[in-house]
CSV table of C-alpha atoms in Angstrom, one decimal:
chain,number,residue,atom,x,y,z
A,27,UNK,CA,85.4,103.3,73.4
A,28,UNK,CA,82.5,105.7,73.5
A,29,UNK,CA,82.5,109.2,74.7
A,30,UNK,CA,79.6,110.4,73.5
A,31,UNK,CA,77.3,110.4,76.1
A,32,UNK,CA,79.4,112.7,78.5
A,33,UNK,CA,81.8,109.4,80.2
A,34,UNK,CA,85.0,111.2,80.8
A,35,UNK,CA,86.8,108.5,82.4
A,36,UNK,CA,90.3,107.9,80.9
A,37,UNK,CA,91.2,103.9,81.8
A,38,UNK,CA,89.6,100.8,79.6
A,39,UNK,CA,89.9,98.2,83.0
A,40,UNK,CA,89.1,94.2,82.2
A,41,UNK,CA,89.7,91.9,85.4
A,42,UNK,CA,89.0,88.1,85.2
A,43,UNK,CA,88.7,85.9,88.3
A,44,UNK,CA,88.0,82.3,88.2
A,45,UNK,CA,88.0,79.8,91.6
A,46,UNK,CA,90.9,77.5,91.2
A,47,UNK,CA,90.5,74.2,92.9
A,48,UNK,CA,93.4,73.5,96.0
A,49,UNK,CA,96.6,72.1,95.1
A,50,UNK,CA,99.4,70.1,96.4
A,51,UNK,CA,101.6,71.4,99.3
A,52,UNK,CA,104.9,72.4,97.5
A,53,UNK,CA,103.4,72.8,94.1
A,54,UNK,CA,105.7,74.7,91.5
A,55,UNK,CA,102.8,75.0,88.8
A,56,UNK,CA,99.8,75.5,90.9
A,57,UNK,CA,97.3,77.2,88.7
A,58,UNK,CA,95.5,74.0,87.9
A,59,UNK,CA,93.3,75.8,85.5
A,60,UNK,CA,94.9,78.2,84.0
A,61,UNK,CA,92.8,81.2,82.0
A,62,UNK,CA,94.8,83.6,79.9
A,63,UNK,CA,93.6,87.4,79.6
A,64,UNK,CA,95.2,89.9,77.2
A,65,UNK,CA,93.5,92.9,75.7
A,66,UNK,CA,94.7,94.7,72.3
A,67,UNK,CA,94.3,98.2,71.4
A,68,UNK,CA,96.0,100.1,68.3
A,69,UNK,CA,98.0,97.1,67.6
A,70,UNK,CA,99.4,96.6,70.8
A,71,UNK,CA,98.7,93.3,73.0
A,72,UNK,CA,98.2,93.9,76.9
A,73,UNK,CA,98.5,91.4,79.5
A,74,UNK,CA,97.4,91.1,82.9
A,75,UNK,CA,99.4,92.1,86.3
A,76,UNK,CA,102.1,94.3,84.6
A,77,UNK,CA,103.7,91.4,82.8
A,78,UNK,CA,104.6,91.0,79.4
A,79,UNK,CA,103.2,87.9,78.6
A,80,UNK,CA,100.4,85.7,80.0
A,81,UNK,CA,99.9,84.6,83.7
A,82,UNK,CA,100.7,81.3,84.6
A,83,UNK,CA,100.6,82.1,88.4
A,84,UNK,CA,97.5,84.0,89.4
A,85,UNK,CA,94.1,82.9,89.2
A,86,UNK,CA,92.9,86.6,89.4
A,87,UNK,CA,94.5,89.1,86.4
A,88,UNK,CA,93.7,92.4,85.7
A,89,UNK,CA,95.0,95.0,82.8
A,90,UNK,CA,94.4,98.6,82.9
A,91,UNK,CA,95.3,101.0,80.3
A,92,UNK,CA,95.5,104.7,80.5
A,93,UNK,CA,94.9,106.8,78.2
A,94,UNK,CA,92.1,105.6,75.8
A,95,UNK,CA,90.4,108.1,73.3
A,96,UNK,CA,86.9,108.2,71.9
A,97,UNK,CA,87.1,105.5,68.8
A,98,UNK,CA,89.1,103.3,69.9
A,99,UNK,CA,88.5,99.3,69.8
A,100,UNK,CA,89.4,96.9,71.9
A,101,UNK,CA,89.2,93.3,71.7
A,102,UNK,CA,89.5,91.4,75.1
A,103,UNK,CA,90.8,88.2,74.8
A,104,UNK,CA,89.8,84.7,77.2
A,105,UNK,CA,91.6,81.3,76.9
A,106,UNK,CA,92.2,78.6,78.5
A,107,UNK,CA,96.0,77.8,78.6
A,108,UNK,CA,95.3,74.5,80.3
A,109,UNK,CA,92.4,72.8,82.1
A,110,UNK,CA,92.3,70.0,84.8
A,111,UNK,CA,89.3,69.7,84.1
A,112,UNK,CA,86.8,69.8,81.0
A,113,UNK,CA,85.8,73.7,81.8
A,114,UNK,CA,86.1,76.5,84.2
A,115,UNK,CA,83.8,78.9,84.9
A,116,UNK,CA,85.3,82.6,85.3
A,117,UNK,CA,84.1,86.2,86.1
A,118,UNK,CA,84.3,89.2,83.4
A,119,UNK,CA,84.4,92.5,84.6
A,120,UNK,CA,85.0,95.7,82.0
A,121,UNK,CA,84.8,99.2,83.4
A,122,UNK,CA,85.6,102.3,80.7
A,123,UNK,CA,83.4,104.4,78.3
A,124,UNK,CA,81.2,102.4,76.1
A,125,UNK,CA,78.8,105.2,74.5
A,126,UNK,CA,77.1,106.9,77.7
A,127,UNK,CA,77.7,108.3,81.5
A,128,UNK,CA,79.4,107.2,84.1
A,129,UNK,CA,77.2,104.0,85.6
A,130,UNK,CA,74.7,104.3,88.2
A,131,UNK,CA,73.7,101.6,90.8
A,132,UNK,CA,71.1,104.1,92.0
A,133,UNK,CA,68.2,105.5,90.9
A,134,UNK,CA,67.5,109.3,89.4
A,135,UNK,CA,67.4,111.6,92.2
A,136,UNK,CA,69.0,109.1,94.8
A,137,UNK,CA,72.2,109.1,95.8
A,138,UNK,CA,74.9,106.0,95.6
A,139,UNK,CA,75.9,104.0,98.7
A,140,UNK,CA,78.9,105.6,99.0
A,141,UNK,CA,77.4,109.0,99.0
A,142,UNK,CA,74.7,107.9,101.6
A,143,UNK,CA,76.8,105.6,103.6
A,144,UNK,CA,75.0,105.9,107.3
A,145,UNK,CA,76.5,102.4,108.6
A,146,UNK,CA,78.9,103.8,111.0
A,147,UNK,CA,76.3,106.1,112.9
A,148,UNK,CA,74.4,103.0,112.9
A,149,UNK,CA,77.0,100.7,114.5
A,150,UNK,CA,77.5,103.6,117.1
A,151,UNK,CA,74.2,104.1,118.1
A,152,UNK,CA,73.9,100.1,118.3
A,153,UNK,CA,77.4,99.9,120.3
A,154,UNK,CA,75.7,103.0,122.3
A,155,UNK,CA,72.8,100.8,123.3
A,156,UNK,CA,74.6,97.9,124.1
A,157,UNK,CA,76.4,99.8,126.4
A,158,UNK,CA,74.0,101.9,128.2
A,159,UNK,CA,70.9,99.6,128.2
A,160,UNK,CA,72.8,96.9,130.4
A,161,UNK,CA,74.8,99.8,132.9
A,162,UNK,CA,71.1,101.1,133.4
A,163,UNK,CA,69.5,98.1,134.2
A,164,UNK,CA,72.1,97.3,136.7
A,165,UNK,CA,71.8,101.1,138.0
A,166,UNK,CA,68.0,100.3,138.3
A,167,UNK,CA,68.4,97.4,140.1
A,168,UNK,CA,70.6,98.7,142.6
A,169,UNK,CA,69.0,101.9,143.4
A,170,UNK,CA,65.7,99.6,143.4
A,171,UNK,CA,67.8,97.5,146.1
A,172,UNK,CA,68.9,100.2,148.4
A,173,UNK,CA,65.7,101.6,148.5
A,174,UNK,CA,63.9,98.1,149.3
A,175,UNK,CA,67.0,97.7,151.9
A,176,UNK,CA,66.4,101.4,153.8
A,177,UNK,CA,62.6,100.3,154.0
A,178,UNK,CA,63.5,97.1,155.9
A,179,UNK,CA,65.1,98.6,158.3
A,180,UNK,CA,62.8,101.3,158.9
């Protein structure tokens, strides 16, 4: 863990994810490739979803832990418990301090999506127009029609 560049944020985070292929209706064991995450820090082994050993159920595991100071090491840890097949693909994601600021998806001087989120004046000025363009057509067309109808019988 690296502080040095200004990071302030307290949690080292590592979540793995993998697609697990469909099993049989009424399965007891149904993790059919089974990855194993566990993260150790000062001597201490951490595993995933609040347990205190590996996951045999869930083919999505997470561990957070709090508190982490500058200097610390982790190691993060992948295996395979047992395969079904010859090898599983699998997503690593690690969020914490490692030796600069917080990460940006942006670039200098712009702000983040979160920040600039305009979607939801957007969907309301679409749902606006989907509204109003159709009711004014149809007002059009029947003022147009009452006018064509008073000229007829004129």
């Amino acid at each position: 863990i690296n502080t040095s560049g200004g990071c302030a944020f307290p949690d080292l985070s590592a979540t793995l994810v993998w697609v697990e292929e469909g099993s049989t209706p009424g399965c007891l064991n149904c993790v059919m490739n089974d990855l194993d995450l566990s993260v150790s820090l000062r001597g201490v082994t951490y595993f995933p979803n609040g347990r205190n050993g590996p996951d045999r159920v869930n083919s999505a595991e997470r561990v957070v832990i709090r508190g982490v100071q500058n200097g610390d090491i982790a190691t993060i840890t992948v295996n395979a418990y047992n395969l079904a097949k010859r090898s599983q693909n699998y997503a690593l994601v690690v969020t914490g301090c490692f030796g600069g600021t917080q990460n940006q998806l942006y670039a200098e001087g712009q702000c983040s999506e979160f920040e600039c989120d305009n979607s939801a004046s957007h969907r309301t000025r679409n749902i606006l127009l989907a509204i109003f363009v159709p009711l004014g057509v149809i007002l059009l067309c029947c003022v147009g029609g009452a006018i064509i109808r008073r000229r007829k019988k004129m």
